[in-house]
């Protein structure tokens, strides 16, 4: 079992909690006495035995529990209490809180790996500052770096915030409750990571109990409840028969999914060893439990074979397996059967859940935080005091708060008193914050001498004051070497207005082509300083204006000197920039839009050696249906008027999806306007990735005066085909392009074109 499978196994539990929610009803009355059941030891004559259902963990394999429940209902077997671990806890919680088998089946069909594991909220909901991080091809993990040099990491590869959101969405019972007062009394088992002992939940937030029960250590961050650090209960009690007996069970129906240990050839690295270790611990405690079963108990063993604990996209295929396993003991189940009328009355009571409580709250508060200003968070909320409480909207708002990248987990509670009803948001700041280090890679090759590699890094200091000041430094080492550092100082607590001083040091290389031959290479080092003032539109975009000034000095590295630009120049001027970004995915967008524009002017009055003006604009619109997506994009710049050469402010173009077929940077013109239409088909999804794509692009561009006589100009057309994957390192492309004039090129690309 791979570590991914272990992760998925933990979260598969999600498959079955319930939907909307309110206060728990009184517990269903125990049915009136029935004739004694043969084999039910210790049950008084004339009384029916108390039947407890025990559900084991098992990841996505646990959807087989639903098939077992279907057979129990078919045979009218009463379920008087439920105990579960991990996936079993979540299936059990759903059924205990009033969810039907049909509702569980519908839920498992719409749950996917993306829905359960993708940590970030919808990109449209993220703040402008965090969307700007997408400009670099950075990847996880995010590393905490303290001022004393100590390095800190997250408590798990997955924080669990998305899981908590889904659990709240599908939990019928909201707020703290005595689990004996659920429609079916219920227990969930977790492991106390500090003591190594089991923690049996018999009260509290139902969603919190489910979350704690399935937190695979090292993969999903531990749940913290009442000061305890809790992880997956499967480590100590994966089949909690003893818990059911403590609830008064006379007959236990135990469903053991089992998770086969990996074969020797499957254990190839430290992740495989970790997964195997967890599997061994789980199977050992299950074997001890199986030895405790009594003759009156019923054991159900779904034969899941090699079905993966991480295969959440095909959970429905396990239902028949659970059914088949339950039917093997049909004669014993039939002995527990109630008459139709009595069973119908029992199930009606067990499914009687009050409607959601949508009463308005009088106040919205935040638990104490060390750094983040609650007023800023309040500005991101749609929920308002005095308005009906919309839990779906509130969950979206919590995802938006998590998208600020300041928190490791977020939840909420409704605090009731005779006089007031308060919504309290518990946002726990990252224990490895507030300063973060991330890395990334970039690579492009046209298999014809144009190969460029870069190592990327970002250091970000956050919440340097109560208004949310942030100091961000981006570094790129490779073909293009740069260091850009900006101090972002909000002027108000809600961060509507800001000032941002900035320093940029850059050394780029510009290739000069004659027709399609690379004949020279120029080096262009520059140093610029600037100061911007702007306004931010929450999660939509920003506008900023300011001054800039600095120096640049082109020099020829090799080849023929065709451009007389080898002299230092002072650049100074003003610029206006703005953008709007509502794309759902910056790598492979399927919906939304993004537009950006920059107007700049070099002014001799400010000390510039050059007097010039320039515009740059870009835009993207995406639309998708099913696996198919169309993305229309444009980019352009110009006109430029100047009294010197154009390398100081040049924008080389050409390469993969930038007039494919032409070499990277082959098109060096003083003005151009370019557009493309890209079609992608998501061939299949991959765990924790967006997917694998096949695509094609049609491109057209108009290019004005070239930097070198004889270079392409006028209308140019090109097209490309490609395969791509959205990998943990960023998007990876393998493509081929053909363009006007017989230009052809193959490409390998890591990063965004």
XYZ file of C-alpha atoms in Angstrom:
753
model
C 0.000 0.000 0.000
C 1.592 3.278 -1.095
C 1.631 6.330 1.128
C -0.923 7.869 -1.226
C -3.135 4.870 -0.642
C -2.724 5.341 3.080
C -3.688 8.974 2.721
C -6.657 8.122 0.646
C -7.548 5.374 3.011
C -7.798 7.850 5.789
C -9.987 10.187 3.923
C -12.169 7.690 2.259
C -13.948 7.837 5.436
C -15.643 10.831 4.018
C -17.764 8.726 1.848
C -20.589 8.688 4.230
C -21.321 11.332 6.725
C -24.619 13.166 6.402
C -25.822 16.374 4.830
C -27.525 19.377 6.382
C -27.912 19.630 10.162
C -29.309 20.882 13.393
C -29.737 19.856 17.000
C -29.778 16.110 17.598
C -33.141 14.531 18.353
C -33.837 12.437 21.389
C -32.555 8.864 20.975
C -34.889 6.409 19.322
C -36.727 4.321 21.885
C -35.568 0.766 22.180
C -38.107 -1.412 20.327
C -40.535 -3.377 22.433
C -39.510 -6.885 23.475
C -39.396 -9.520 20.748
C -39.072 -13.268 20.937
C -35.663 -14.422 22.072
C -33.169 -14.945 19.275
C -31.385 -18.245 19.159
C -27.693 -17.846 19.859
C -27.974 -14.464 21.567
C -26.217 -15.345 24.783
C -27.161 -13.509 27.926
C -30.496 -12.146 26.595
C -33.528 -12.611 28.809
C -36.359 -14.673 27.386
C -38.968 -12.515 25.640
C -36.583 -9.607 24.955
C -34.797 -9.125 21.646
C -31.037 -8.680 21.820
C -29.350 -5.311 21.487
C -27.614 -5.427 18.105
C -24.475 -3.334 17.563
C -22.810 -2.780 14.202
C -18.990 -2.527 14.229
C -17.351 -1.055 11.108
C -13.613 -1.198 10.452
C -11.363 1.267 8.676
C -10.056 0.639 5.185
C -9.970 3.778 3.073
C -11.903 3.743 -0.177
C -12.453 0.025 0.416
C -14.849 1.113 3.160
C -17.560 1.958 0.654
C -18.290 -1.776 0.862
C -19.920 -0.986 4.234
C -22.765 0.559 2.252
C -23.486 -2.775 0.562
C -23.593 -4.439 3.979
C -26.085 -1.856 5.262
C -28.259 -2.456 2.216
C -28.522 -6.172 3.071
C -29.176 -5.437 6.757
C -32.139 -3.299 5.731
C -33.333 -5.947 3.271
C -33.407 -8.506 6.091
C -34.896 -5.941 8.497
C -32.039 -6.320 10.978
C -32.337 -3.695 13.731
C -29.213 -1.632 14.433
C -29.331 -0.344 18.008
C -25.826 1.126 18.169
C -22.778 1.632 15.943
C -19.035 1.786 16.649
C -16.537 2.576 13.920
C -12.956 3.466 13.179
C -11.616 5.654 10.370
C -13.731 4.916 7.283
C -16.040 2.852 9.454
C -16.514 5.827 11.777
C -17.612 7.984 8.888
C -19.968 5.407 7.417
C -21.311 4.772 10.890
C -21.703 8.481 11.654
C -23.728 8.988 8.515
C -26.068 6.102 9.227
C -26.327 6.932 12.941
C -27.319 10.516 12.188
C -30.157 9.553 9.864
C -28.667 9.090 6.418
C -30.249 6.444 4.202
C -28.404 3.857 2.139
C -29.628 5.532 -1.056
C -28.221 8.896 0.112
C -24.898 7.232 0.878
C -24.775 5.747 -2.603
C -25.464 9.136 -4.180
C -22.758 10.704 -2.041
C -20.067 8.184 -2.943
C -20.823 8.681 -6.625
C -20.088 12.398 -6.456
C -17.072 12.257 -4.155
C -13.704 12.172 -5.911
C -10.041 12.382 -5.023
C -10.161 16.082 -5.906
C -13.169 16.693 -3.670
C -11.512 14.980 -0.717
C -7.834 15.846 -1.015
C -7.335 19.078 -2.926
C -6.276 21.442 -0.162
C -6.711 24.873 -1.665
C -10.185 26.408 -1.950
C -11.473 27.263 -5.428
C -8.868 29.584 -6.917
C -11.468 32.275 -7.549
C -11.876 32.526 -3.767
C -8.190 33.040 -3.005
C -6.882 36.500 -2.189
C -5.107 38.637 -4.772
C -1.755 38.314 -3.011
C -1.855 34.523 -3.094
C -2.909 34.465 -6.741
C 0.187 36.515 -7.522
C 2.288 33.662 -6.123
C 1.254 31.692 -9.197
C 3.616 33.857 -11.272
C 6.393 31.514 -10.117
C 6.272 27.776 -10.682
C 6.565 26.983 -6.967
C 5.662 23.674 -5.420
C 5.163 22.190 -1.956
C 6.224 21.728 0.728
C 5.987 25.126 2.292
C 8.804 25.452 4.819
C 8.652 27.632 7.905
C 11.830 29.613 8.548
C 12.210 31.368 11.899
C 14.453 34.380 12.530
C 16.800 32.201 14.580
C 17.362 29.975 11.555
C 15.232 27.053 12.734
C 13.305 25.213 10.035
C 9.739 23.983 10.614
C 7.440 21.783 8.540
C 3.701 21.189 8.463
C 2.280 18.429 10.680
C 1.065 16.457 7.682
C 1.260 16.369 3.913
C -2.451 17.241 3.953
C -3.862 19.686 6.477
C -7.356 18.193 6.365
C -9.088 21.532 5.842
C -10.852 20.298 2.714
C -11.940 17.142 4.521
C -13.367 19.183 7.363
C -15.316 21.279 4.886
C -16.802 18.197 3.242
C -17.613 16.675 6.632
C -19.490 19.798 7.653
C -21.339 19.790 4.346
C -22.548 16.223 4.744
C -23.133 16.088 8.512
C -26.787 16.248 9.466
C -26.095 16.870 13.147
C -24.403 20.206 13.843
C -22.927 21.440 17.073
C -21.891 19.572 20.227
C -24.108 16.621 21.038
C -24.248 13.541 23.258
C -23.688 10.664 20.828
C -26.217 8.591 22.792
C -28.822 11.143 21.669
C -28.197 10.550 17.976
C -30.934 8.642 16.121
C -28.664 5.602 16.600
C -26.173 5.748 19.512
C -22.672 5.999 18.071
C -18.976 5.851 18.974
C -15.868 6.784 16.946
C -12.350 5.646 17.792
C -9.184 7.722 17.373
C -5.630 7.400 18.726
C -4.061 9.834 21.195
C -0.699 10.502 19.535
C 0.905 11.527 22.842
C -0.154 8.574 25.016
C -0.691 5.954 22.313
C -4.063 5.075 23.837
C -7.434 4.943 22.093
C -9.781 7.897 22.376
C -13.431 6.892 22.146
C -15.716 9.769 21.154
C -19.093 9.634 22.880
C -19.917 13.337 22.647
C -18.840 16.534 20.914
C -18.944 17.683 17.292
C -19.793 14.750 15.068
C -17.624 16.110 12.242
C -14.674 16.533 14.638
C -14.950 12.919 15.757
C -14.948 11.707 12.159
C -12.004 13.950 11.297
C -9.979 12.672 14.258
C -10.712 9.026 13.541
C -9.169 9.110 10.054
C -6.041 11.280 10.452
C -3.269 9.009 9.157
C -0.115 10.181 10.997
C 2.420 11.934 8.791
C -0.062 12.159 5.937
C -3.050 14.045 7.308
C -2.322 16.529 10.081
C -3.521 15.368 13.514
C -6.859 16.627 14.755
C -6.677 18.626 17.965
C -9.668 18.174 20.282
C -9.778 19.173 23.951
C -5.994 19.581 24.025
C -5.346 16.106 22.584
C -3.457 15.427 19.365
C -5.491 12.692 17.662
C -4.741 10.440 14.701
C -6.283 7.442 12.951
C -7.917 5.000 15.361
C -6.854 2.090 13.197
C -3.426 2.181 14.844
C -4.876 0.868 18.118
C -8.400 -0.421 17.448
C -9.408 -0.814 13.822
C -12.385 -3.082 14.592
C -13.768 -1.735 17.903
C -15.830 -4.693 19.109
C -14.947 -3.890 22.732
C -16.453 -0.422 22.309
C -19.703 -1.974 21.083
C -19.809 -4.282 24.085
C -19.364 -1.269 26.370
C -22.450 0.206 24.693
C -24.447 -2.836 25.830
C -24.269 -4.985 22.714
C -25.776 -8.459 23.039
C -24.994 -9.315 19.423
C -22.142 -7.737 17.444
C -22.219 -7.598 13.654
C -18.580 -6.912 12.793
C -17.585 -5.879 9.266
C -13.830 -6.260 8.750
C -12.580 -4.837 5.463
C -8.947 -5.725 5.949
C -6.099 -4.115 4.035
C -3.641 -6.575 2.489
C 0.003 -5.973 3.279
C 2.253 -5.064 0.369
C 4.358 -7.698 -1.300
C 8.136 -7.466 -1.035
C 8.532 -6.063 -4.536
C 6.061 -3.290 -3.713
C 8.150 -1.996 -0.787
C 10.675 0.103 -2.654
C 11.260 3.266 -0.614
C 10.724 4.988 2.729
C 7.115 5.783 1.806
C 6.417 2.131 1.132
C 8.025 1.148 4.431
C 5.885 3.710 6.295
C 2.725 2.433 4.654
C 3.611 -1.172 5.441
C 4.330 -0.304 9.069
C 0.886 1.259 9.476
C -0.680 -1.783 7.820
C 1.113 -4.156 10.188
C 0.001 -2.219 13.287
C -3.575 -2.209 12.043
C -3.726 -5.916 11.202
C -2.203 -6.920 14.535
C -4.902 -5.211 16.600
C -7.612 -6.561 14.281
C -6.445 -10.140 14.849
C -6.676 -9.648 18.611
C -10.197 -8.305 18.205
C -11.309 -11.212 16.023
C -10.215 -13.617 18.767
C -12.637 -11.866 21.154
C -15.745 -12.539 19.052
C -18.374 -14.772 20.662
C -20.447 -17.509 19.009
C -23.480 -15.204 18.982
C -21.592 -12.511 17.037
C -21.649 -12.265 13.237
C -18.499 -11.574 11.221
C -18.772 -10.202 7.672
C -15.650 -10.240 5.467
C -16.011 -8.404 2.133
C -13.595 -9.972 -0.374
C -12.062 -6.794 -1.776
C -8.900 -8.423 -3.104
C -6.430 -5.833 -4.410
C -8.967 -3.002 -4.572
C -6.939 0.048 -3.535
C -7.616 1.892 -0.311
C -6.949 5.065 -2.318
C -9.310 4.458 -5.244
C -11.936 7.044 -4.350
C -13.014 7.586 -7.930
C -14.569 4.095 -8.181
C -16.023 3.468 -4.724
C -19.356 2.344 -6.150
C -17.676 -0.845 -7.393
C -17.309 -2.029 -3.777
C -21.040 -1.941 -2.957
C -21.795 -5.334 -4.555
C -18.784 -6.840 -2.766
C -20.197 -5.744 0.590
C -23.618 -7.086 -0.376
C -22.204 -10.442 -1.407
C -20.293 -10.794 1.866
C -23.395 -10.012 3.941
C -25.508 -12.530 2.013
C -23.069 -15.288 2.968
C -24.395 -14.987 6.532
C -27.998 -14.322 5.484
C -29.386 -17.142 7.633
C -27.875 -15.622 10.762
C -29.050 -12.145 9.817
C -32.562 -13.453 9.188
C -32.641 -14.736 12.764
C -32.394 -11.126 13.956
C -35.143 -9.859 11.639
C -38.027 -7.722 12.910
C -41.562 -7.884 11.521
C -42.051 -5.410 8.640
C -44.224 -2.963 10.556
C -41.971 -2.834 13.611
C -38.854 -2.397 11.451
C -40.485 0.396 9.440
C -41.375 2.221 12.659
C -37.833 1.777 13.974
C -36.242 3.164 10.794
C -38.695 6.063 10.721
C -37.602 7.068 14.225
C -33.920 6.648 13.338
C -34.238 8.907 10.308
C -36.211 11.625 12.091
C -33.808 14.585 12.065
C -34.987 18.183 12.607
C -34.437 20.648 9.742
C -31.313 22.852 9.748
C -31.280 25.692 12.251
C -30.991 28.844 10.130
C -31.710 31.368 12.881
C -29.594 34.528 12.530
C -26.586 35.066 14.762
C -26.253 38.256 16.782
C -22.475 38.482 16.507
C -19.509 36.982 14.664
C -16.373 36.562 16.749
C -12.918 35.047 16.252
C -10.888 32.972 18.670
C -7.722 34.800 19.812
C -4.961 34.919 17.197
C -1.330 35.918 17.680
C -0.791 37.645 14.321
C -3.764 37.866 11.974
C -6.102 40.827 12.422
C -9.751 39.699 12.804
C -10.956 42.854 11.044
C -9.216 41.741 7.860
C -10.848 38.315 8.078
C -14.218 39.921 8.739
C -13.933 41.788 5.434
C -13.673 38.450 3.602
C -16.920 37.076 5.043
C -20.261 37.160 3.260
C -21.997 35.982 6.442
C -23.336 38.936 8.459
C -24.946 39.264 11.896
C -28.718 39.496 11.737
C -28.998 37.455 8.527
C -30.271 33.849 8.367
C -27.410 31.428 8.915
C -26.482 29.743 5.630
C -24.105 26.881 6.462
C -23.177 26.274 2.810
C -22.200 29.941 2.440
C -20.304 29.792 5.730
C -18.280 26.792 4.545
C -17.358 28.706 1.371
C -16.296 31.642 3.529
C -14.091 29.430 5.688
C -12.454 28.104 2.524
C -11.820 31.721 1.516
C -10.161 32.435 4.868
C -8.014 29.347 4.466
C -7.036 30.670 1.030
C -5.164 33.537 2.706
C -2.509 30.892 3.473
C -2.258 31.988 7.109
C -3.981 29.024 8.801
C -3.463 25.327 9.310
C -7.100 24.684 10.152
C -10.386 26.580 10.468
C -13.678 25.575 12.058
C -16.626 27.282 13.705
C -19.040 26.870 16.607
C -22.439 28.326 17.429
C -22.411 29.622 21.014
C -25.867 29.872 22.558
C -26.991 31.871 25.591
C -30.437 33.045 26.673
C -29.701 36.519 25.331
C -27.381 36.052 22.344
C -26.453 33.634 19.577
C -22.802 33.938 18.530
C -20.956 32.483 15.567
C -17.349 31.947 16.669
C -14.734 31.192 14.011
C -11.746 29.253 15.293
C -8.899 30.011 12.869
C -5.664 28.359 14.037
C -2.583 30.082 12.646
C 0.143 27.962 11.079
C 2.479 26.665 13.742
C 5.309 26.776 11.189
C 4.609 30.406 10.251
C 4.619 33.321 9.827
C 7.672 33.280 7.539
C 7.788 30.841 4.652
C 10.254 29.459 2.142
C 9.265 27.692 -1.093
C 11.130 26.380 -4.108
C 10.407 25.599 -7.729
C 11.910 24.599 -11.066
C 11.628 25.764 -14.647
C 12.860 24.027 -17.796
C 12.319 24.516 -21.504
C 13.932 22.922 -24.548
C 13.200 23.123 -28.258
C 15.662 20.278 -28.984
C 17.611 22.633 -31.267
C 20.026 24.375 -28.943
C 17.420 26.382 -27.076
C 17.458 24.744 -23.635
C 16.994 26.816 -20.485
C 16.859 25.742 -16.851
C 16.080 27.727 -13.722
C 15.849 27.166 -9.977
C 13.219 29.273 -8.252
C 12.774 30.345 -4.666
C 10.504 32.568 -2.607
C 10.877 33.897 0.928
C 7.807 35.537 2.389
C 7.455 37.290 5.757
C 3.812 37.821 6.689
C 1.868 39.885 9.219
C 4.764 42.131 10.121
C 2.238 44.525 11.661
C -1.451 44.550 12.554
C -2.433 45.717 9.055
C -0.853 42.709 7.396
C 2.448 44.060 6.059
C 4.232 41.478 3.935
C 7.791 41.317 2.621
C 8.185 39.019 -0.347
C 11.393 38.122 -2.187
C 11.446 36.033 -5.383
C 14.687 34.599 -6.742
C 15.410 32.889 -10.062
C 18.792 31.318 -10.880
C 19.589 30.036 -14.346
C 19.284 31.372 -17.878
C 17.447 34.356 -16.455
C 18.769 35.408 -13.058
C 16.688 37.781 -10.990
C 15.946 38.977 -7.496
C 12.718 40.895 -6.911
C 11.839 42.094 -3.437
C 8.739 44.069 -2.455
C 7.454 45.373 0.857
C 3.649 45.414 0.760
C 2.215 47.800 3.370
C -1.590 47.982 3.671
C -2.869 51.386 4.775
C -5.995 50.089 6.522
C -6.981 46.997 8.479
C -9.121 45.645 5.644
C -6.224 46.023 3.184
C -8.202 48.067 0.661
C -5.264 50.456 -0.007
C -1.529 49.856 0.050
C 1.913 51.224 -0.754
C 4.655 48.971 -2.097
C 8.337 49.923 -2.475
C 10.188 47.516 -4.739
C 13.701 46.559 -5.874
C 14.492 44.479 -8.976
C 17.876 43.067 -10.013
C 17.857 41.070 -13.211
C 20.191 39.590 -15.785
C 18.483 38.229 -18.886
C 19.773 36.999 -22.208
C 18.297 38.057 -25.536
C 18.920 35.965 -28.645
C 19.187 37.702 -31.992
C 17.967 35.803 -35.053
C 18.444 36.378 -38.762
C 15.527 34.557 -40.332
C 15.539 31.311 -38.331
C 19.272 31.286 -37.459
C 20.496 32.301 -34.009
C 23.412 34.670 -34.793
C 24.062 36.521 -31.547
C 23.319 36.585 -27.853
C 23.114 39.729 -25.738
C 23.298 39.981 -21.972
C 21.019 42.556 -20.367
C 21.705 43.271 -16.691
C 19.496 45.856 -14.988
C 18.706 47.275 -11.564
C 15.443 49.097 -10.905
C 13.718 50.602 -7.892
C 10.090 51.635 -7.687
C 7.294 52.801 -5.449
C 3.643 51.962 -6.106
C 0.384 53.068 -4.520
C -2.655 50.931 -5.181
C -5.993 49.477 -4.236
C -6.939 45.820 -3.957
C -10.310 44.349 -4.842
C -10.261 41.458 -2.329
C -10.058 38.280 -4.398
C -10.664 39.889 -7.827
C -7.634 42.037 -8.659
C -5.762 45.252 -8.040
C -4.730 48.556 -9.592
C -1.439 50.280 -8.795
C 0.444 53.324 -10.072
C 3.931 54.537 -9.303
C 7.436 55.610 -10.232
C 10.455 53.583 -11.256
C 14.099 54.273 -11.963
C 17.351 52.407 -12.485
C 20.082 51.450 -14.925
C 20.592 48.866 -17.673
C 23.670 47.958 -19.730
C 23.373 45.509 -22.633
C 26.483 43.736 -23.898
C 27.063 41.114 -26.555
C 28.034 37.677 -25.281
C 28.716 35.988 -28.595
C 27.926 36.233 -32.292
C 27.583 39.201 -34.628
C 26.899 42.630 -33.114
C 23.942 43.901 -35.131
C 22.393 46.180 -32.514
C 24.231 49.224 -31.193
C 23.118 48.970 -27.603
C 26.341 48.374 -25.700
C 26.167 51.360 -23.435
C 24.739 51.977 -20.011
C 21.424 53.792 -19.839
C 19.445 55.346 -17.037
C 15.754 54.438 -17.082
C 13.139 56.406 -15.157
C 9.442 56.980 -15.529
C 5.923 56.248 -14.392
C 3.681 53.248 -14.853
C 0.108 52.153 -14.272
C -0.714 48.489 -13.809
C -3.872 46.548 -13.130
C -5.271 43.050 -13.368
C -8.377 40.988 -12.712
C -8.021 37.237 -12.111
C -10.920 34.838 -11.742
C -9.478 31.732 -13.424
C -10.177 28.454 -11.672
C -6.719 27.063 -12.514
C -3.693 29.001 -13.694
C -2.119 25.969 -15.403
C -5.079 24.333 -17.142
C -8.046 26.689 -16.734
C -11.535 25.338 -17.312
C -13.594 28.361 -16.308
C -13.199 32.032 -15.517
C -11.220 34.914 -16.938
C -8.098 37.000 -16.333
C -7.039 40.337 -17.823
C -4.024 42.526 -17.230
C -2.668 45.806 -18.581
C 0.453 47.901 -17.992
C 1.119 51.411 -19.272
C 4.639 52.783 -18.816
C 6.428 55.945 -19.881
C 10.117 56.822 -19.714
C 10.566 60.499 -18.874
C 13.729 62.524 -19.339
C 12.268 64.955 -16.835
C 12.803 62.257 -14.205
C 16.353 61.569 -15.344
C 15.749 58.897 -17.988
C 18.159 58.736 -20.931
C 15.261 57.469 -23.043
C 11.903 59.038 -23.737
C 9.470 56.268 -24.613
C 5.987 54.997 -24.015
C 4.653 51.483 -24.089
C 1.596 49.362 -23.431
C 1.357 45.689 -22.578
C -1.900 43.779 -22.341
C -2.964 40.175 -21.839
C -6.198 38.284 -21.392
C -7.572 34.761 -20.982
C -11.095 33.330 -21.042
C -11.822 29.635 -20.352
C -14.861 27.419 -20.836
C -15.263 23.672 -20.312
C -17.819 20.925 -20.585
C -16.981 17.515 -19.201
C -13.322 16.704 -19.924
C -13.171 19.196 -22.807
C -11.986 22.793 -22.405
C -11.416 25.786 -24.682
C -9.084 28.579 -23.602
C -8.788 31.790 -25.619
C -5.784 34.019 -24.845
C -4.226 37.216 -26.183
C -1.026 39.149 -25.572
C 0.336 42.337 -27.097
C 2.648 45.311 -26.624
C 3.472 48.606 -28.339
C 3.681 51.086 -29.849
C 7.139 52.171 -28.681
C 8.776 55.468 -29.514
C 12.335 55.973 -28.333
C 15.623 57.619 -29.146
C 17.759 54.492 -28.740
C 17.703 50.750 -29.461
C 14.985 48.477 -28.130
C 16.813 45.932 -25.966
C 16.156 47.939 -22.787
C 12.439 47.389 -23.056
C 12.222 44.475 -25.475
C 9.767 41.579 -25.088
C 11.143 38.554 -26.934
C 8.378 36.256 -28.174
C 8.222 32.869 -29.824
C 8.310 29.294 -28.587
C 5.820 26.779 -27.276
C 2.311 28.309 -27.234
C 3.939 31.677 -27.961
C 3.830 31.319 -31.747
C 4.725 27.621 -31.743
C 7.119 26.398 -34.391
C 9.391 29.396 -33.909
C 12.361 29.131 -31.578
C 12.114 30.457 -28.034
C 12.653 34.239 -28.234
C 13.017 34.260 -32.031
C 10.510 37.091 -32.535
C 12.023 40.375 -31.320
C 9.792 43.167 -32.615
C 8.969 46.626 -31.352
C 5.268 45.853 -31.322
C 3.099 42.771 -31.701
C -0.427 41.469 -31.133
C -0.926 37.747 -30.608
C -3.870 35.422 -29.977
C -4.385 31.700 -29.523
C -7.174 29.187 -29.001
C -6.224 26.062 -27.052
C -8.321 22.902 -26.796
C -7.580 20.369 -24.052
C -9.090 17.014 -23.246
C -8.501 15.653 -19.768
C -7.712 12.037 -20.581
C -7.812 10.899 -16.963
C -7.415 12.270 -13.478
C -4.480 11.447 -11.228
C -4.392 11.334 -7.417
C -3.730 14.822 -6.037
C -3.085 16.183 -9.563
C -5.428 17.969 -11.885
C -4.989 15.330 -14.574
C -3.330 14.259 -17.814
C -4.245 16.198 -20.947
C -4.058 15.975 -24.703
C -4.346 19.306 -26.479
C -4.039 21.355 -29.638
C -3.586 25.068 -30.292
C -4.227 27.458 -33.188
C -2.212 30.704 -33.058
C -1.987 33.941 -35.009
C 0.015 37.114 -34.474
C 0.900 40.405 -36.133
C 4.511 41.584 -35.675
C 5.755 45.080 -36.439
C 9.258 46.431 -37.032
C 11.839 43.735 -36.163
C 14.982 44.459 -34.157
C 17.064 42.946 -36.980
C 16.318 43.436 -40.655
C 15.091 40.229 -42.223
C 13.424 38.829 -39.119
C 9.780 37.726 -39.434
C 7.174 40.482 -39.500
C 3.541 40.916 -40.491
C 0.951 38.156 -39.937
C 2.272 34.821 -38.731
C 0.310 31.632 -38.137
C 1.160 28.518 -36.201
C -0.280 25.520 -34.427
C 0.736 22.950 -31.836
C -0.235 19.577 -30.424
C 0.838 18.375 -27.001
C 0.507 15.987 -24.086
C 0.619 17.524 -20.619
C 0.345 16.601 -16.955
C -0.315 18.834 -13.975
C 2.428 17.392 -11.760
C 3.575 18.285 -8.214
C 6.491 20.158 -9.839
C 4.170 22.169 -12.058
C 2.731 21.632 -15.529
C 4.836 19.435 -17.820
C 4.389 19.566 -21.602
C 5.727 17.527 -24.505
C 4.681 19.236 -27.723
C 5.302 19.869 -31.388
C 4.660 23.123 -33.231
C 4.645 24.300 -36.835
C 4.530 27.917 -38.015
C 4.645 30.229 -41.017
C 7.702 30.022 -43.266
C 8.294 26.348 -42.618
C 9.337 26.823 -38.986
C 9.077 23.583 -36.999
C 10.029 22.718 -33.460
C 9.534 20.077 -30.783
C 9.322 21.172 -27.143
C 9.750 19.889 -23.638
C 8.447 22.324 -21.059
C 8.296 22.334 -17.255
C 6.353 25.366 -16.084
C 3.830 27.622 -17.755
C 4.495 28.731 -21.360
